[in-house]
C-alpha cells in the first residue's frame, strides 16, 4: 500500500460526502411515500452495518497503529544502514582517488614525482641498454682480441717462412666476425630508413687498421733493406752488395705474398674490395712512404721551400722522383713483380701513380688559400698542366697499373692528370676563369689606351703577317699577341668544355670589343665628322683652342681631322687594324687546336648549346658530320670584313669628295689657249692653276696609301677612286659642259692625260711597272679625251662610223684603231662628237 492510500485512510470522515451519499441512497430506495414502510427495516440494517463497521474500524485502527510503529522501526533501521553505506561510499571514493593519483604519469602537465610503474619501465629500459652496451662491449672486446691475435700471429712468422693464408688465419676470423656483425645489423632501420650502425663502422675501421698493421710489419724490413741501397735517392742497384740485394728482394717478395693473400681473401668474400687512389702494389706503397716524408719535410712546413708562389718546386720534386727511379723500377722491381705473377703491372707506372696522391693532397690544401690571389692560382694551374704534359711525355698512363687491373676500369680512358683536382671543381675553375678574364680585360684596356695604340707599327721580319705586306697599328698587333697568349694558357686543358668556356668568356668578347671600337670609330666619323676623334683615343690629336669672343669656351678644330691626308690616315688605321685582326683570325681558324675544338663543339650537344647561345660563333653546329668548311671564327671574320669594306667605302668617299670639291673652281673657270693664233700642243700646254690643287691632292692621297696599304688593298681602292673621278670628269668636263672648240678639246685631252700621268708617276712602281693597271680605271676618260682632240681625217672617220650604218663590231674595231680603246658606247661617242664645234 502506498503512502497516499495510507494518508487517505487515516483522514477524518467527510460528513458532507456522507450526507450526499445518504440522500442519494434514500432517493434511490424511497422514491415515494409508498416506500416509507421499508424505512424502518433499512434503518435497522444500517444500525447493524454501523456496528460492524465500528468493530472493523477499531480492529483496523489497532492494526494500523501496530503497523505504523513497526514501519517506523524499519525506516529507522534503513536510514542507519543508508548512512553507513554513504560513509563507506565516500571512503571508497577517497581510496579510488588516491589510487588514481598514484597512476598518473609524471610526464603530464601537472608537477609530480614519477610513478612506480614509470620507475619500473625506466629500470627495464636501463636494463635493456646495459645489456646492449654489454653486447657492444663484448663485440668490441672480441674484435680487439682478434686484432691483437692477428698482429701477434704475423709477428710470430719467421723471416724465412713465406706468407700464406694460414699466416693470417686470425685476421680471417676477424674479417668473418666483422662481416657477421655487419650482416646482423644490416636490417636495422630508423625513421630515416636503413642506417649503418656506428658499431659496424668502428669494427670495419679496426679490421682495416689491423690489415695496415700487418702491411706495416712486413714493410718495415723492406724499408730497412731499401735504405741500405740508398733509397729514396737514385738507386744504383749494381753498387749494392749481394747480401743487400738479397735482403731487399726477399723483403719485397714477402710483402707481395701478403698482397696475394689479400687478393685470395677478397675473392672468397661476396663484398667487393673498396680501393682508394693510395692503394696499389703493397711493396711499392711502402717504397713511396719515404718519398712522401721527404715531400712533407720540404713542402708542408715552414721551410723556405714551401712557397705558394713556387708550385713548380714541388711539381718538379715529384717529377724528378719518378724520373730518377725509372731505371730501378724497370730493371729490378719489374723483374720481381714478374716473378711473383704480377707481369700485368708496369712497375714504373704503378710507382708513379702512387706518387700522385702526394700532389693531389697538397693541391687540395693549397688551392683554397690561392683563390683570393688570381695570379698565384693561374700560375699553379699552369704548372699543374705542365706537370701532366711532362708526365704524359714520359709515357705515363693508367694502363698497366693496379687502378685498372684491380677495379676493372676502362683501359682506354685517358689519365685526367693532377690538374683535374683544380679544374674538376667548379668553384675553383670559375675563380681561375674570372681571374683570367679580369687580366685579359685589363690588358685590353691598356692596349686601347696606350699613347701609341693607333700608330702604324714598325715592320717585324719574324711576323708572318708582316712578311705578307700587311701592316697594322700597334693596338691590332698587341691584340693578336694577347689572344695568342690566352690561347697558349688554356690550350693544354684536357676538357673541351673548359676550353670552350675560355673561348666564349675571354677570347671572343675581346675580339668583339675591339671590333666594336673600330666600328664606333667609323660611326663617329660619319655622324660627328670628326674622323675617329671621339671613338679611338690616341689615334687623333684634337687641337683645343680658346675662342676670342668666348674665352671660357673650348674650340675643337675638327676641320683638319676630316680633310686631307690626316683624315684618310685615320681611316686607313681603322682599315689596317681590322684587316690585320681578320687575317690573324683566318690563320687561327686553320690552326689544329681550333679545328679540334670546333669539331668537339659540333659533336657534343652540351657544347653546341653553349655555341648556339653565342652570336660570335657560326650557327651551323647541328652535328659532327657537318662537312662545311667554316672555321670557329667565321662569324667574326665576316664582321671584321664588313668593317674593312666600310672603311674602304669611307676612304673612297673621302678622297673623291675632296678631289671633286677642289675641282669645282677649275670646272667653273673658262679654259683658254695660251696661243689663240695657233693650235696648242702638249709640249706648250700651260697647266691651269686651278687644276694643280686637285691633282696634287690626289697625288698626295695616293702617295700616302701606297706607303701604308698592302698592294692588293691599294689596287682595289685606287680602282674605285680613279673610276669615280674619271666618271666625274667625263660627265662634268665633256658630256655635260656644252659645246667646245678644237682648242678647248686639245686642252681637255691634255688635262685628262695629266690625271693619268699623275697616277702613273705615283703608283707605277707599286704596281710592278704595269702601265695597264694604272690606266685601266681611266680608259673611258682617256678615250673621251682622244675623241674631243681628234681632228682631220681621224675625226671624219669616227664621225662617219658613228653616225653611219656601220655595225657595232666594226664600229668598235674602228674606234679602237683610231683612239686606242673602245670603252664608251656608241651613244656616248655620238654625244661627245656633237659637243665639238
GROMACS .gro file of N, CA, C and O in nm, residues 584-680:
model
  388
  584UNK      N    1   9.458   3.749  -8.897
  584UNK     CA    2   9.501   3.665  -8.784
  584UNK      C    3   9.396   3.559  -8.752
  584UNK      O    4   9.429   3.442  -8.727
  585UNK      N    5   9.268   3.597  -8.753
  585UNK     CA    6   9.162   3.501  -8.723
  585UNK      C    7   9.153   3.393  -8.829
  585UNK      O    8   9.122   3.277  -8.799
  586UNK      N    9   9.179   3.428  -8.955
  586UNK     CA   10   9.180   3.326  -9.059
  586UNK      C   11   9.291   3.224  -9.033
  586UNK      O   12   9.271   3.103  -9.053
  587UNK      N   13   9.406   3.273  -8.988
  587UNK     CA   14   9.514   3.180  -8.954
  587UNK      C   15   9.481   3.095  -8.833
  587UNK      O   16   9.508   2.974  -8.830
  588UNK      N   17   9.421   3.157  -8.730
  588UNK     CA   18   9.383   3.080  -8.611
  588UNK      C   19   9.279   2.974  -8.646
  588UNK      O   20   9.282   2.863  -8.593
  589UNK      N   21   9.184   3.011  -8.731
  589UNK     CA   22   9.078   2.915  -8.766
  589UNK      C   23   9.131   2.789  -8.831
  589UNK      O   24   9.070   2.682  -8.818
  590UNK      N   25   9.244   2.800  -8.900
  590UNK     CA   26   9.304   2.683  -8.965
  590UNK      C   27   9.403   2.611  -8.874
  590UNK      O   28   9.458   2.508  -8.913
  591UNK      N   29   9.426   2.665  -8.755
  591UNK     CA   30   9.517   2.600  -8.661
  591UNK      C   31   9.455   2.471  -8.609
  591UNK      O   32   9.333   2.460  -8.591
  592UNK      N   33   9.539   2.371  -8.584
  592UNK     CA   34   9.490   2.239  -8.542
  592UNK      C   35   9.412   2.247  -8.412
  592UNK      O   36   9.311   2.179  -8.395
  593UNK      N   37   9.457   2.331  -8.319
  593UNK     CA   38   9.388   2.341  -8.190
  593UNK      C   39   9.244   2.387  -8.208
  593UNK      O   40   9.150   2.327  -8.153
  594UNK      N   41   9.223   2.494  -8.285
  594UNK     CA   42   9.088   2.546  -8.303
  594UNK      C   43   9.005   2.455  -8.393
  594UNK      O   44   8.882   2.449  -8.377
  595UNK      N   45   9.069   2.385  -8.486
  595UNK     CA   46   8.993   2.289  -8.567
  595UNK      C   47   8.940   2.176  -8.480
  595UNK      O   48   8.823   2.134  -8.492
  596UNK      N   49   9.022   2.124  -8.389
  596UNK     CA   50   8.978   2.017  -8.299
  596UNK      C   51   8.871   2.068  -8.204
  596UNK      O   52   8.772   1.998  -8.177
  597UNK      N   53   8.888   2.190  -8.152
  597UNK     CA   54   8.788   2.246  -8.061
  597UNK      C   55   8.655   2.266  -8.132
  597UNK      O   56   8.548   2.235  -8.076
  598UNK      N   57   8.658   2.314  -8.255
  598UNK     CA   58   8.535   2.335  -8.331
  598UNK      C   59   8.465   2.201  -8.359
  598UNK      O   60   8.343   2.190  -8.354
  599UNK      N   61   8.544   2.097  -8.385
  599UNK     CA   62   8.487   1.964  -8.406
  599UNK      C   63   8.421   1.913  -8.279
  599UNK      O   64   8.310   1.856  -8.283
  600UNK      N   65   8.486   1.933  -8.165
  600UNK     CA   66   8.428   1.891  -8.037
  600UNK      C   67   8.297   1.965  -8.011
  600UNK      O   68   8.198   1.906  -7.964
  601UNK      N   69   8.294   2.093  -8.040
  601UNK     CA   70   8.173   2.172  -8.015
  601UNK      C   71   8.058   2.120  -8.101
  601UNK      O   72   7.943   2.108  -8.054
  602UNK      N   73   8.085   2.086  -8.226
  602UNK     CA   74   7.978   2.040  -8.315
  602UNK      C   75   7.933   1.899  -8.281
  602UNK      O   76   7.818   1.862  -8.311
  603UNK      N   77   8.018   1.820  -8.215
  603UNK     CA   78   7.983   1.681  -8.186
  603UNK      C   79   7.912   1.665  -8.052
  603UNK      O   80   7.835   1.571  -8.036
  604UNK      N   81   7.937   1.754  -7.959
  604UNK     CA   82   7.877   1.741  -7.825
  604UNK      C   83   7.758   1.835  -7.812
  604UNK      O   84   7.767   1.953  -7.841
  605UNK      N   85   7.646   1.777  -7.765
  605UNK     CA   86   7.523   1.855  -7.755
  605UNK      C   87   7.537   1.969  -7.655
  605UNK      O   88   7.487   2.080  -7.676
  606UNK      N   89   7.602   1.942  -7.541
  606UNK     CA   90   7.617   2.046  -7.438
  606UNK      C   91   7.699   2.163  -7.490
  606UNK      O   92   7.667   2.280  -7.464
  607UNK      N   93   7.806   2.133  -7.565
  607UNK     CA   94   7.888   2.241  -7.620
  607UNK      C   95   7.816   2.313  -7.733
  607UNK      O   96   7.832   2.434  -7.750
  608UNK      N   97   7.736   2.238  -7.810
  608UNK     CA   98   7.659   2.304  -7.916
  608UNK      C   99   7.561   2.404  -7.858
  608UNK      O  100   7.539   2.512  -7.914
  609UNK      N  101   7.501   2.369  -7.744
  609UNK     CA  102   7.407   2.463  -7.681
  609UNK      C  103   7.478   2.592  -7.640
  609UNK      O  104   7.424   2.702  -7.657
  610UNK      N  105   7.599   2.579  -7.586
  610UNK     CA  106   7.675   2.699  -7.549
  610UNK      C  107   7.710   2.781  -7.673
  610UNK      O  108   7.702   2.904  -7.671
  611UNK      N  109   7.748   2.712  -7.780
  611UNK     CA  110   7.788   2.782  -7.901
  611UNK      C  111   7.670   2.853  -7.967
  611UNK      O  112   7.682   2.965  -8.016
  612UNK      N  113   7.556   2.788  -7.968
  612UNK     CA  114   7.439   2.848  -8.032
  612UNK      C  115   7.389   2.969  -7.956
  612UNK      O  116   7.323   3.055  -8.014
  613UNK      N  117   7.419   2.976  -7.827
  613UNK     CA  118   7.378   3.091  -7.747
  613UNK      C  119   7.472   3.210  -7.764
  613UNK      O  120   7.445   3.317  -7.711
  614UNK      N  121   7.581   3.191  -7.838
  614UNK     CA  122   7.679   3.298  -7.857
  614UNK      C  123   7.677   3.340  -8.004
  614UNK      O  124   7.700   3.259  -8.093
  615UNK      N  125   7.649   3.467  -8.026
  615UNK     CA  126   7.635   3.515  -8.164
  615UNK      C  127   7.768   3.524  -8.236
  615UNK      O  128   7.770   3.539  -8.359
  616UNK      N  129   7.879   3.517  -8.163
  616UNK     CA  130   8.010   3.528  -8.228
  616UNK      C  131   8.051   3.400  -8.298
  616UNK      O  132   8.146   3.400  -8.378
  617UNK      N  133   7.982   3.288  -8.270
  617UNK     CA  134   8.015   3.160  -8.332
  617UNK      C  135   7.918   3.130  -8.444
  617UNK      O  136   7.801   3.172  -8.440
  618UNK      N  137   7.960   3.055  -8.544
  618UNK     CA  138   7.868   3.017  -8.653
  618UNK      C  139   7.751   2.936  -8.599
  618UNK      O  140   7.763   2.863  -8.500
  619UNK      N  141   7.639   2.946  -8.665
  619UNK     CA  142   7.517   2.878  -8.619
  619UNK      C  143   7.505   2.737  -8.671
  619UNK      O  144   7.419   2.662  -8.626
  620UNK      N  145   7.587   2.695  -8.765
  620UNK     CA  146   7.575   2.560  -8.823
  620UNK      C  147   7.647   2.459  -8.736
  620UNK      O  148   7.749   2.403  -8.772
  621UNK      N  149   7.593   2.437  -8.617
  621UNK     CA  150   7.651   2.341  -8.522
  621UNK      C  151   7.553   2.227  -8.500
  621UNK      O  152   7.520   2.190  -8.389
  622UNK      N  153   7.505   2.170  -8.609
  622UNK     CA  154   7.398   2.071  -8.598
  622UNK      C  155   7.448   1.928  -8.600
  622UNK      O  156   7.369   1.836  -8.608
  623UNK      N  157   7.575   1.905  -8.588
  623UNK     CA  158   7.621   1.767  -8.582
  623UNK      C  159   7.766   1.755  -8.621
  623UNK      O  160   7.826   1.842  -8.684
  624UNK      N  161   7.826   1.646  -8.579
  624UNK     CA  162   7.966   1.623  -8.609
  624UNK      C  163   7.992   1.587  -8.753
  624UNK      O  164   8.106   1.589  -8.798
  625UNK      N  165   7.889   1.550  -8.832
  625UNK     CA  166   7.911   1.512  -8.970
  625UNK      C  167   7.897   1.632  -9.064
  625UNK      O  168   7.885   1.617  -9.184
  626UNK      N  169   7.898   1.752  -9.009
  626UNK     CA  170   7.888   1.872  -9.091
  626UNK      C  171   8.015   1.887  -9.172
  626UNK      O  172   8.125   1.897  -9.119
  627UNK      N  173   8.000   1.891  -9.305
  627UNK     CA  174   8.115   1.898  -9.394
  627UNK      C  175   8.144   2.040  -9.440
  627UNK      O  176   8.220   2.060  -9.534
  628UNK      N  177   8.084   2.139  -9.378
  628UNK     CA  178   8.111   2.277  -9.417
  628UNK      C  179   8.254   2.314  -9.383
  628UNK      O  180   8.314   2.261  -9.290
  629UNK      N  181   8.309   2.407  -9.461
  629UNK     CA  182   8.448   2.448  -9.444
  629UNK      C  183   8.463   2.568  -9.351
  629UNK      O  184   8.571   2.626  -9.344
  630UNK      N  185   8.356   2.606  -9.284
  630UNK     CA  186   8.364   2.722  -9.195
  630UNK      C  187   8.452   2.690  -9.074
  630UNK      O  188   8.461   2.576  -9.030
  631UNK      N  189   8.516   2.796  -9.024
  631UNK     CA  190   8.601   2.782  -8.906
  631UNK      C  191   8.530   2.840  -8.787
  631UNK      O  192   8.420   2.898  -8.797
  632UNK      N  193   8.595   2.829  -8.673
  632UNK     CA  194   8.532   2.872  -8.549
  632UNK      C  195   8.518   3.024  -8.542
  632UNK      O  196   8.434   3.077  -8.469
  633UNK      N  197   8.600   3.097  -8.621
  633UNK     CA  198   8.594   3.243  -8.621
  633UNK      C  199   8.518   3.297  -8.742
  633UNK      O  200   8.533   3.416  -8.776
  634UNK      N  201   8.439   3.214  -8.808
  634UNK     CA  202   8.377   3.254  -8.934
  634UNK      C  203   8.289   3.377  -8.918
  634UNK      O  204   8.295   3.470  -9.000
  635UNK      N  205   8.208   3.383  -8.813
  635UNK     CA  206   8.121   3.498  -8.793
  635UNK      C  207   8.199   3.625  -8.767
  635UNK      O  208   8.169   3.732  -8.823
  636UNK      N  209   8.301   3.616  -8.682
  636UNK     CA  210   8.380   3.736  -8.654
  636UNK      C  211   8.459   3.781  -8.776
  636UNK      O  212   8.476   3.901  -8.799
  637UNK      N  213   8.508   3.685  -8.853
  637UNK     CA  214   8.579   3.722  -8.976
  637UNK      C  215   8.487   3.800  -9.069
  637UNK      O  216   8.527   3.903  -9.128
  638UNK      N  217   8.363   3.755  -9.081
  638UNK     CA  218   8.267   3.826  -9.167
  638UNK      C  219   8.238   3.966  -9.113
  638UNK      O  220   8.227   4.062  -9.190
  639UNK      N  221   8.229   3.979  -8.982
  639UNK     CA  222   8.202   4.111  -8.924
  639UNK      C  223   8.322   4.204  -8.937
  639UNK      O  224   8.308   4.324  -8.963
  640UNK      N  225   8.442   4.150  -8.918
  640UNK     CA  226   8.562   4.232  -8.941
  640UNK      C  227   8.574   4.270  -9.088
  640UNK      O  228   8.616   4.383  -9.121
  641UNK      N  229   8.541   4.177  -9.176
  641UNK     CA  230   8.545   4.208  -9.319
  641UNK      C  231   8.445   4.319  -9.354
  641UNK      O  232   8.474   4.404  -9.439
  642UNK      N  233   8.332   4.319  -9.286
  642UNK     CA  234   8.234   4.424  -9.308
  642UNK      C  235   8.290   4.561  -9.268
  642UNK      O  236   8.269   4.662  -9.335
  643UNK      N  237   8.364   4.563  -9.156
  643UNK     CA  238   8.428   4.688  -9.114
  643UNK      C  239   8.534   4.730  -9.215
  643UNK      O  240   8.549   4.850  -9.246
  644UNK      N  241   8.609   4.633  -9.269
  644UNK     CA  242   8.708   4.665  -9.373
  644UNK      C  243   8.642   4.726  -9.495
  644UNK      O  244   8.688   4.830  -9.548
  645UNK      N  245   8.534   4.663  -9.540
  645UNK     CA  246   8.464   4.717  -9.658
  645UNK      C  247   8.408   4.856  -9.629
  645UNK      O  248   8.411   4.945  -9.715
  646UNK      N  249   8.359   4.873  -9.509
  646UNK     CA  250   8.304   5.004  -9.472
  646UNK      C  251   8.415   5.109  -9.468
  646UNK      O  252   8.396   5.223  -9.513
  647UNK      N  253   8.531   5.071  -9.415
  647UNK     CA  254   8.644   5.164  -9.412
  647UNK      C  255   8.687   5.202  -9.554
  647UNK      O  256   8.715   5.319  -9.583
  648UNK      N  257   8.692   5.104  -9.642
  648UNK     CA  258   8.729   5.133  -9.780
  648UNK      C  259   8.628   5.226  -9.846
  648UNK      O  260   8.665   5.319  -9.920
  649UNK      N  261   8.499   5.203  -9.817
  649UNK     CA  262   8.396   5.289  -9.875
  649UNK      C  263   8.415   5.434  -9.828
  649UNK      O  264   8.402   5.529  -9.906
  650UNK      N  265   8.445   5.450  -9.699
  650UNK     CA  266   8.461   5.585  -9.646
  650UNK      C  267   8.587   5.650  -9.703
  650UNK      O  268   8.589   5.770  -9.732
  651UNK      N  269   8.695   5.571  -9.718
  651UNK     CA  270   8.818   5.625  -9.778
  651UNK      C  271   8.791   5.673  -9.920
  651UNK      O  272   8.831   5.784  -9.960
  652UNK      N  273   8.723   5.590 -10.000
  652UNK     CA  274   8.690   5.629 -10.138
  652UNK      C  275   8.604   5.755 -10.137
  652UNK      O  276   8.627   5.850 -10.214
  653UNK      N  277   8.504   5.757 -10.048
  653UNK     CA  278   8.416   5.873 -10.041
  653UNK      C  279   8.495   5.998 -10.000
  653UNK      O  280   8.475   6.106 -10.054
  654UNK      N  281   8.586   5.981  -9.903
  654UNK     CA  282   8.663   6.094  -9.854
  654UNK      C  283   8.754   6.151  -9.963
  654UNK      O  284   8.755   6.272  -9.988
  655UNK      N  285   8.832   6.065 -10.027
  655UNK     CA  286   8.926   6.111 -10.130
  655UNK      C  287   8.853   6.173 -10.248
  655UNK      O  288   8.887   6.284 -10.295
  656UNK      N  289   8.751   6.103 -10.296
  656UNK     CA  290   8.678   6.154 -10.412
  656UNK      C  291   8.607   6.285 -10.380
  656UNK      O  292   8.605   6.378 -10.463
  657UNK      N  293   8.548   6.292 -10.260
  657UNK     CA  294   8.477   6.416 -10.224
  657UNK      C  295   8.574   6.533 -10.216
  657UNK      O  296   8.541   6.645 -10.261
  658UNK      N  297   8.694   6.513 -10.161
  658UNK     CA  298   8.790   6.622 -10.151
  658UNK      C  299   8.840   6.665 -10.289
  658UNK      O  300   8.852   6.784 -10.319
  659UNK      N  301   8.873   6.566 -10.373
  659UNK     CA  302   8.921   6.599 -10.507
  659UNK      C  303   8.812   6.667 -10.588
  659UNK      O  304   8.836   6.767 -10.658
  660UNK      N  305   8.690   6.617 -10.582
  660UNK     CA  306   8.580   6.677 -10.657
  660UNK      C  307   8.550   6.817 -10.606
  660UNK      O  308   8.519   6.909 -10.683
  661UNK      N  309   8.560   6.836 -10.473
  661UNK     CA  310   8.538   6.969 -10.419
  661UNK      C  311   8.646   7.065 -10.465
  661UNK      O  312   8.619   7.183 -10.497
  662UNK      N  313   8.769   7.016 -10.471
  662UNK     CA  314   8.879   7.102 -10.518
  662UNK      C  315   8.868   7.130 -10.668
  662UNK      O  316   8.920   7.230 -10.717
  663UNK      N  317   8.800   7.043 -10.742
  663UNK     CA  318   8.784   7.060 -10.887
  663UNK      C  319   8.678   7.163 -10.925
  663UNK      O  320   8.670   7.204 -11.041
  664UNK      N  321   8.595   7.202 -10.829
  664UNK     CA  322   8.484   7.291 -10.863
  664UNK      C  323   8.534   7.422 -10.924
  664UNK      O  324   8.478   7.473 -11.022
  665UNK      N  325   8.641   7.476 -10.866
  665UNK     CA  326   8.691   7.604 -10.918
  665UNK      C  327   8.745   7.588 -11.060
  665UNK      O  328   8.724   7.676 -11.147
  666UNK      N  329   8.810   7.478 -11.087
  666UNK     CA  330   8.863   7.457 -11.222
  666UNK      C  331   8.753   7.433 -11.324
  666UNK      O  332   8.760   7.486 -11.437
  667UNK      N  333   8.654   7.354 -11.287
  667UNK     CA  334   8.547   7.324 -11.382
  667UNK      C  335   8.460   7.446 -11.410
  667UNK      O  336   8.399   7.457 -11.518
  668UNK      N  337   8.451   7.535 -11.314
  668UNK     CA  338   8.368   7.654 -11.337
  668UNK      C  339   8.442   7.763 -11.413
  668UNK      O  340   8.380   7.857 -11.463
  669UNK      N  341   8.576   7.755 -11.420
  669UNK     CA  342   8.654   7.856 -11.493
  669UNK      C  343   8.657   7.824 -11.642
  669UNK      O  344   8.640   7.709 -11.684
  670UNK      N  345   8.677   7.923 -11.720
  670UNK     CA  346   8.685   7.907 -11.866
  670UNK      C  347   8.828   7.878 -11.905
  670UNK      O  348   8.920   7.954 -11.872
  671UNK      N  349   8.851   7.764 -11.971
  671UNK     CA  350   8.984   7.723 -12.012
  671UNK      C  351   9.014   7.783 -12.149
  671UNK      O  352   8.940   7.762 -12.245
  672UNK      N  353   9.123   7.859 -12.160
  672UNK     CA  354   9.161   7.923 -12.286
  672UNK      C  355   9.300   7.880 -12.325
  672UNK      O  356   9.381   7.840 -12.240
  673UNK      N  357   9.328   7.888 -12.451
  673UNK     CA  358   9.460   7.850 -12.504
  673UNK      C  359   9.558   7.963 -12.484
  673UNK      O  360   9.524   8.081 -12.505
  674UNK      N  361   9.680   7.936 -12.445
  674UNK     CA  362   9.777   8.044 -12.426
  674UNK      C  363   9.816   8.110 -12.557
  674UNK      O  364   9.861   8.225 -12.558
  675UNK      N  365   9.800   8.042 -12.670
  675UNK     CA  366   9.834   8.098 -12.801
  675UNK      C  367   9.714   8.081 -12.893
  675UNK      O  368   9.702   7.983 -12.966
  676UNK      N  369   9.618   8.176 -12.895
  676UNK     CA  370   9.497   8.158 -12.973
  676UNK      C  371   9.522   8.150 -13.123
  676UNK      O  372   9.444   8.089 -13.195
  677UNK      N  373   9.630   8.206 -13.169
  677UNK     CA  374   9.652   8.206 -13.313
  677UNK      C  375   9.691   8.073 -13.367
  677UNK      O  376   9.678   8.047 -13.486
  678UNK      N  377   9.746   7.985 -13.289
  678UNK     CA  378   9.790   7.855 -13.337
  678UNK      C  379   9.744   7.747 -13.242
  678UNK      O  380   9.738   7.768 -13.122
  679UNK      N  381   9.713   7.631 -13.296
  679UNK     CA  382   9.665   7.525 -13.209
  679UNK      C  383   9.772   7.485 -13.108
  679UNK      O  384   9.888   7.468 -13.144
  680UNK      N  385   9.738   7.468 -12.981
  680UNK     CA  386   9.837   7.431 -12.881
  680UNK      C  387   9.870   7.283 -12.893
  680UNK      O  388   9.790   7.202 -12.940
   0.00000   0.00000   0.00000
